[in-house]
Amino acid sequence: MQSRTALVEDLMDRFPQVPREAVLKEDLLRGGIAFDESALSGNEDGDVKPKSYFIFSFDHRTLPELGAAALRRPPEEIVLTGGPYGLRRTVVSVRVNPASPYRVAADDDGVLGLYLDGVRIADVGLPPMPDYYRHTLANGKSVMEVAPTIQWGYLIYLTVFRVCQYFGAKEECQYCDINHNWRQHKAAGRPYTGVKPVEEVLEALEIIDRYDTARASTAYTLTGGAVTSHIGGKDEADFYGQYAKAIEERFPGRWIGKVVAQALPKADVQRFHDYGVRIYHPNYEVWDRRLFELYCPGKERYVGRDEWHRRILDSAEVFGPRNVIPNFVAGVEMAEPFGFTTVGEAIDSTVEGLRFFMSRGITPRFTTWCPEPTTPLGKANPQGAPLEYHVRLLQAYRATMEENGLTSPPGYGPAGPGRAVFSVSSFMDSLPAEETAEEAPEPAR
C-alpha cells in the first residue's frame, strides 16, 4: 500500500500548478489530524484559542471517542510553515482524527511540529487566545460560545440557530452533523445555546469591538440550521435578518455582513439586503441532480434543485452577482454507494456547476468534506474522497474562474498561498495573490 507521504508527493509532482501548501491542506482537511497532549489547548483558561465547534463537529470521531482532546480542546486552527516542502504560511481548520497519519506534537525542545508517517514536515503555530475571549457577557456566557472567531480572527461566526428543522433521515442532508453536534455538546454538559438572543450577540460583538484593537475581525457570518416553519413567529428571512438589522444599527460599517441561509424567494432575499446584509450564501451543496436529490432530501422536498438554482440566480439581481457566493461540499460527489466512481467523472460534474454559475458572474466557493462519523455518508465513507479529487478540483476551479474573468470573492480575506486565511478549504490558497486590499462590497441598489 502506498504511504501517505508518497501519495502527497506524487500529487505535488503531477500537479505543480497547484500550490504544495494547498495539496497538504486538503489532505489535512479531508482526513484530519491527531494531536499529542502537548499540542492541546488549556480550553478557555489557556494561552491558545481552543476549538469552538462553531456549527458542525468537523471531527472524525464523536466527543466521547476523542479522549484527551474532548477534555482539553485542540486549537481552533493551526498555521504551517517551513519544513522539507518549504511551506508558506498556511492556515488550516482543525479536524481531529486520532487515527490520522498526521500528528501535531512537540519535539524534545518543546517546539511543535506536524509529523507525517513519523517525519516532521512543518513547523506548527497555534492561534493565540484573543483578548476578547478572556471576557464574559453579563450573564456569564463566554464570547467563544456566542460569537467565536475563525480564519485566524478574520471572521466572526454567528451560529444563531444551533439545530436544523430538516430533521431525521428523510430530511437531513446526508453529510451534515449539525443536529448531532448539538446533541453531543449538550450531552457533555457544554454550554451550547440553541437560539442565541439578539441582545447576547450584540453584547458579545461589543466586547470583540472593544478588545480587537488590531481590527483583525473584518466580517461576520449569520447562519444556523434551515427554518422550514417559524422561530419565535419569524420566518427564515426575518429570523436571521433581525440579527443583521441589529448589528448594522449598532455597528454601522464595522464588519462585512454575510448570511448563510436557504435559497429563498426574491422578496425574502430583498429583506436580507434591506436589513444590511452585504453577501448572501445560498449553498447548493452538490451539483449533480441525482446526488442532490439523494443527499439533500429536505431541500429537494421543500424547494427542489431547479427552484434552488433559479433562486440563486434571482438573488444576484438583489445583491449583485459578485456578492452571491453559494457553497458546495467538495468530495461528496464521490461518496459511496451513490457517488461517481472515477475522479474524472466527479470533476466533470462539479465543473458543470461551476460554469453554470460563473458564466453568470456568480462565484461559488467550497468546503472540503469532512466525513463526520454520525452522518450516513460519513459512516459509509470514513476515508472521505480521494486526495486526487481535491487537488484536481483546485486546478479546475481556478481555470473556470479565469475562463470567466472572475477574481477571488469578497468577504474571505486575502487570496494566494502564504496569504490566505480561509481555513476550511484551499480555494483561496490556490488563487493568485491580489495586490489591492480586499474592500467590502457596497450593497446593490
XYZ file of C-alpha atoms in Angstrom:
445
model
C 0.000 0.000 0.000
C 1.289 3.445 -0.949
C 2.300 5.535 2.068
C 0.522 8.837 2.645
C 3.819 10.650 2.124
C 4.245 9.010 -1.282
C 0.664 9.885 -2.247
C 1.074 13.543 -1.291
C 4.423 13.930 -3.031
C 3.167 12.179 -6.160
C 0.286 14.654 -6.441
C 2.588 17.598 -5.766
C 4.752 16.418 -8.676
C 1.831 15.680 -11.018
C 0.046 18.977 -10.380
C 2.836 21.549 -9.967
C 0.447 24.417 -10.759
C -1.451 23.667 -7.531
C 0.463 25.133 -4.578
C 2.126 22.498 -2.417
C 0.523 24.186 0.571
C -2.931 23.516 -0.881
C -2.228 19.833 -1.573
C -1.168 19.296 2.019
C -4.008 21.406 3.432
C -6.648 19.472 1.510
C -5.255 16.199 2.844
C -5.412 17.508 6.406
C -8.972 18.734 5.931
C -10.283 15.561 4.325
C -8.530 13.154 6.704
C -7.997 15.004 9.971
C -5.112 15.423 12.383
C -4.058 13.592 15.529
C -2.839 15.644 18.487
C -0.401 14.740 21.204
C -1.443 16.040 24.600
C 1.436 18.515 24.335
C -0.432 20.211 21.485
C -3.843 20.551 23.142
C -5.155 23.850 24.459
C -5.951 24.863 28.012
C -9.554 25.460 26.963
C -10.698 28.999 27.769
C -8.169 29.365 30.592
C -5.109 28.815 28.409
C -2.968 30.839 26.042
C -4.214 29.076 22.887
C -7.513 29.754 21.163
C -9.466 26.474 21.541
C -11.730 24.826 19.016
C -15.209 26.325 19.360
C -17.268 23.768 17.397
C -18.918 26.762 15.760
C -21.542 24.808 13.772
C -20.524 21.235 12.805
C -18.186 18.911 14.688
C -15.635 18.712 11.852
C -14.142 15.694 13.654
C -13.650 12.074 12.600
C -14.736 10.781 15.994
C -17.519 11.677 18.400
C -16.633 13.630 21.546
C -16.637 10.520 23.787
C -14.150 8.880 21.384
C -11.658 11.774 21.317
C -10.082 11.027 24.686
C -7.921 13.882 25.980
C -8.942 16.064 23.048
C -12.507 16.090 24.387
C -11.348 17.383 27.779
C -8.622 19.775 26.672
C -9.750 21.027 23.324
C -7.438 21.128 20.338
C -6.729 24.556 18.835
C -9.301 26.170 16.539
C -6.776 26.224 13.710
C -3.085 25.693 13.110
C -0.671 27.530 10.873
C 2.001 25.598 8.969
C 5.344 26.917 7.732
C 8.705 25.645 6.511
C 9.693 22.000 6.577
C 11.056 19.957 3.652
C 8.347 21.328 1.317
C 9.221 24.949 2.127
C 5.636 25.756 3.099
C 4.476 29.319 3.033
C 2.172 30.361 5.886
C -0.899 28.092 5.646
C -3.931 28.317 7.946
C -5.757 25.006 8.445
C -9.014 24.362 10.300
C -8.585 21.611 12.885
C -10.452 18.357 12.265
C -9.490 15.779 14.854
C -8.783 12.186 13.863
C -6.803 10.085 16.364
C -6.069 7.556 13.585
C -4.604 10.103 11.157
C -1.057 9.633 9.828
C -0.638 13.366 10.513
C 0.219 14.225 14.100
C 0.923 17.517 15.848
C 3.464 17.007 18.614
C 6.264 18.792 20.443
C 9.891 17.823 19.882
C 12.483 17.407 22.629
C 12.824 21.195 22.852
C 9.078 21.681 23.209
C 8.670 23.087 19.683
C 5.509 21.963 17.919
C 5.679 20.339 14.514
C 3.468 18.475 12.079
C 4.589 14.893 11.519
C 3.553 12.687 8.592
C 4.364 9.000 8.744
C 6.627 9.869 11.680
C 8.662 12.516 9.824
C 8.495 16.210 10.732
C 7.179 18.084 7.681
C 6.262 21.539 9.028
C 6.544 23.906 11.927
C 3.202 24.471 13.676
C 1.919 27.740 15.054
C -1.121 27.936 17.319
C -3.652 30.759 17.418
C -3.146 32.954 20.489
C -6.061 33.418 22.844
C -7.627 36.718 21.771
C -8.214 39.319 24.447
C -11.938 39.338 23.770
C -12.191 35.616 24.648
C -10.998 36.455 28.162
C -14.145 38.462 28.891
C -17.651 37.212 29.550
C -21.116 38.558 28.993
C -23.066 39.934 31.941
C -24.868 36.589 32.287
C -21.562 34.721 32.464
C -21.606 33.272 28.929
C -18.312 33.289 27.060
C -17.662 35.233 23.889
C -16.431 31.960 22.371
C -19.862 30.401 22.862
C -21.844 33.350 21.492
C -19.551 34.819 18.817
C -16.490 32.653 18.088
C -13.952 33.798 15.540
C -12.293 31.620 12.910
C -9.987 32.125 9.913
C -7.258 33.387 12.241
C -9.599 36.012 13.666
C -10.870 37.352 10.339
C -14.450 36.034 10.609
C -16.948 36.185 13.479
C -19.125 33.100 13.127
C -22.625 33.657 14.484
C -24.484 30.342 14.533
C -27.632 31.880 15.958
C -29.732 28.716 15.463
C -27.818 25.614 16.525
C -30.116 22.987 15.046
C -31.852 22.429 11.726
C -35.553 21.995 11.042
C -34.696 19.479 8.336
C -34.807 16.641 10.834
C -34.474 12.881 10.590
C -33.276 10.521 7.887
C -35.870 11.678 5.366
C -34.923 15.362 5.579
C -31.397 15.877 6.939
C -28.578 16.414 4.457
C -26.663 13.141 4.417
C -23.235 14.686 5.102
C -24.335 17.166 7.799
C -23.997 16.643 11.565
C -25.397 19.965 12.839
C -28.146 18.244 14.821
C -25.852 15.575 16.238
C -23.240 18.191 17.127
C -25.892 19.986 19.160
C -26.830 16.760 20.932
C -23.267 15.718 21.740
C -22.341 19.065 23.261
C -25.466 19.133 25.371
C -24.808 15.549 26.495
C -21.278 16.542 27.506
C -22.640 19.394 29.614
C -21.020 22.059 27.473
C -22.711 25.440 27.047
C -24.289 25.372 23.606
C -27.118 27.894 23.200
C -29.876 26.684 20.842
C -31.226 30.081 19.754
C -28.917 32.969 20.603
C -30.798 36.068 21.749
C -30.099 39.187 19.703
C -29.048 41.057 22.841
C -26.406 38.443 23.668
C -24.973 38.619 20.165
C -24.739 42.405 20.373
C -23.092 42.227 23.801
C -20.507 39.733 22.508
C -19.805 41.925 19.488
C -19.340 44.933 21.736
C -16.648 43.008 23.618
C -14.957 41.990 20.350
C -15.117 45.542 19.021
C -13.626 46.912 22.249
C -10.737 44.469 22.580
C -9.947 43.698 18.928
C -7.726 46.746 18.765
C -5.840 45.410 15.723
C -9.155 45.200 13.828
C -8.359 41.621 12.775
C -12.062 40.757 12.651
C -13.374 42.044 9.336
C -16.551 40.089 8.621
C -19.360 38.256 10.364
C -21.438 35.348 9.134
C -25.010 34.781 10.310
C -26.008 31.173 9.964
C -27.556 28.085 11.510
C -29.998 25.396 10.562
C -32.724 25.758 7.968
C -36.038 27.227 9.107
C -38.922 25.468 7.391
C -41.661 26.927 9.574
C -41.013 29.668 12.123
C -38.848 30.531 15.132
C -40.470 32.900 17.562
C -43.074 33.732 14.958
C -40.454 34.698 12.353
C -39.734 33.003 9.031
C -36.152 32.352 7.923
C -35.550 35.745 6.318
C -36.852 37.689 9.300
C -35.263 35.373 11.874
C -31.726 35.737 10.511
C -32.396 39.238 9.239
C -33.221 40.578 12.704
C -29.629 39.958 13.770
C -28.203 41.759 10.740
C -30.515 44.708 11.320
C -29.479 44.983 14.961
C -25.768 44.605 14.178
C -25.799 47.171 11.389
C -27.695 49.662 13.530
C -25.290 49.236 16.459
C -22.044 48.865 14.469
C -22.604 50.534 11.080
C -19.871 49.531 8.631
C -17.698 47.820 11.262
C -17.842 44.372 9.623
C -18.824 42.903 6.257
C -22.201 41.272 6.917
C -22.802 37.818 5.414
C -25.676 35.387 5.781
C -25.785 31.656 5.032
C -29.394 30.623 4.513
C -31.528 28.584 2.179
C -32.131 29.765 -1.369
C -35.149 31.906 -0.594
C -37.653 33.658 -2.881
C -36.512 37.006 -4.226
C -38.761 39.021 -1.907
C -37.192 37.306 1.127
C -33.704 37.875 -0.254
C -34.581 41.548 -0.643
C -35.344 41.644 3.071
C -31.838 40.357 3.830
C -30.468 43.174 1.723
C -32.707 45.734 3.394
C -31.543 44.560 6.814
C -27.942 45.369 5.849
C -26.532 42.033 4.717
C -23.874 42.512 2.027
C -23.074 38.944 0.960
C -25.526 36.055 0.520
C -24.564 32.371 0.626
C -27.490 30.219 -0.649
C -25.499 26.968 -0.641
C -26.255 24.481 -3.413
C -24.271 21.667 -1.726
C -23.723 19.326 -4.697
C -24.318 19.921 -8.402
C -25.420 16.555 -9.795
C -29.215 16.257 -9.878
C -29.394 12.654 -8.682
C -26.934 13.258 -5.858
C -28.715 16.428 -4.746
C -31.990 14.525 -4.508
C -30.322 11.705 -2.543
C -28.068 13.760 -0.305
C -30.328 16.758 0.367
C -33.800 15.184 0.720
C -35.229 18.014 2.805
C -34.073 20.683 0.378
C -35.401 18.670 -2.533
C -38.742 18.193 -0.800
C -39.283 21.787 0.340
C -37.668 23.679 -2.550
C -36.281 21.373 -5.242
C -32.993 21.576 -7.089
C -34.182 23.556 -10.117
C -36.022 26.095 -7.993
C -32.999 26.329 -5.694
C -30.817 27.284 -8.644
C -33.393 29.755 -10.003
C -33.478 31.462 -6.636
C -29.674 31.734 -6.574
C -29.780 33.496 -9.943
C -32.624 35.746 -8.786
C -30.668 36.736 -5.693
C -27.912 38.120 -7.921
C -30.411 40.771 -9.062
C -30.679 41.908 -5.440
C -27.084 41.664 -4.208
C -25.186 41.799 -7.476
C -23.623 38.586 -8.856
C -20.259 39.102 -7.139
C -21.916 39.195 -3.722
C -23.804 35.891 -4.155
C -21.395 33.108 -3.138
C -23.055 29.669 -2.806
C -21.062 26.888 -1.177
C -20.767 23.261 -2.225
C -19.394 20.375 -0.168
C -16.376 19.202 -2.123
C -15.928 15.450 -2.056
C -19.446 14.148 -1.503
C -19.643 13.688 -5.281
C -17.534 10.551 -4.785
C -19.250 9.164 -1.690
C -20.278 5.518 -1.879
C -22.629 3.940 -2.713
C -24.242 6.571 -4.965
C -21.394 8.896 -5.980
C -19.183 8.946 -9.038
C -16.689 6.112 -9.176
C -13.899 7.973 -11.001
C -12.251 11.281 -10.204
C -12.706 12.437 -13.783
C -16.476 11.976 -13.710
C -16.761 13.790 -10.386
C -14.667 16.733 -11.588
C -16.644 16.991 -14.834
C -19.904 17.172 -12.886
C -18.610 19.766 -10.444
C -17.157 21.915 -13.222
C -20.516 21.844 -14.993
C -21.981 23.500 -11.902
C -19.120 25.987 -11.639
C -19.617 27.037 -15.254
C -23.371 27.380 -14.769
C -22.847 29.939 -12.019
C -19.552 31.542 -13.030
C -20.790 32.264 -16.549
C -23.394 34.460 -14.839
C -20.872 36.241 -12.635
C -21.660 34.205 -9.506
C -18.589 32.686 -7.835
C -19.284 29.557 -5.757
C -16.814 28.507 -3.098
C -16.432 25.175 -1.346
C -15.836 23.490 1.974
C -13.720 20.342 1.945
C -15.923 17.445 3.042
C -15.133 16.007 6.468
C -16.775 12.550 6.810
C -18.225 13.005 10.286
C -18.993 9.592 11.817
C -22.617 10.205 12.820
C -23.732 11.072 9.279
C -24.848 8.474 6.721
C -22.159 9.455 4.219
C -19.512 9.673 6.922
C -20.309 6.190 8.212
C -20.127 4.734 4.702
C -17.018 6.700 3.676
C -14.715 7.177 6.669
C -11.782 7.981 4.374
C -13.672 10.715 2.543
C -12.960 11.416 -1.123
C -9.615 10.671 -2.805
C -6.990 13.370 -2.386
C -6.591 13.444 -6.174
C -10.183 14.673 -6.470
C -9.462 17.615 -4.183
C -6.238 18.535 -5.970
C -7.824 18.379 -9.420
C -10.769 20.408 -8.164
C -8.428 23.226 -7.128
C -6.916 23.209 -10.608
C -10.319 23.149 -12.309
C -11.772 25.793 -10.006
C -9.059 28.325 -10.801
C -9.225 27.561 -14.526
C -13.004 28.071 -14.589
C -12.674 31.378 -12.746
C -10.090 32.537 -15.262
C -12.268 31.432 -18.193
C -14.991 33.713 -16.897
C -12.793 36.647 -15.938
C -13.548 36.366 -12.234
C -11.361 37.164 -9.244
C -11.461 35.933 -5.658
C -14.809 36.620 -3.991
C -15.211 39.312 -1.331
C -15.567 38.509 2.347
C -12.849 35.829 2.510
C -9.755 37.849 3.225
C -6.632 37.846 1.052
C -6.024 35.286 -1.675
C -2.849 33.466 -2.560
C -0.505 30.900 -0.998
C 1.111 32.283 2.130
C -1.620 34.927 2.462
C -4.987 33.172 2.661
C -6.793 32.807 5.987
C -9.876 30.869 4.815
C -9.349 27.638 6.702
C -11.975 25.031 5.696
C -10.782 24.575 2.105
C -7.811 25.632 -0.006
C -9.639 27.531 -2.710
C -8.282 30.888 -1.510
C -4.762 29.445 -1.121
C -4.899 28.311 -4.756
C -5.937 31.609 -6.340
C -3.440 34.265 -7.398
C -2.487 36.858 -4.817
C -4.097 40.204 -5.487
C -2.153 43.372 -4.930
C -5.045 45.510 -3.717
C -6.557 45.053 -0.278
C -9.975 43.486 -0.063
C -12.786 46.010 0.037
C -16.206 45.451 1.490
C -18.734 45.416 -1.337
C -21.369 48.088 -1.389
C -24.925 46.722 -1.332
C -26.615 46.802 -4.729
C -29.373 49.356 -5.053
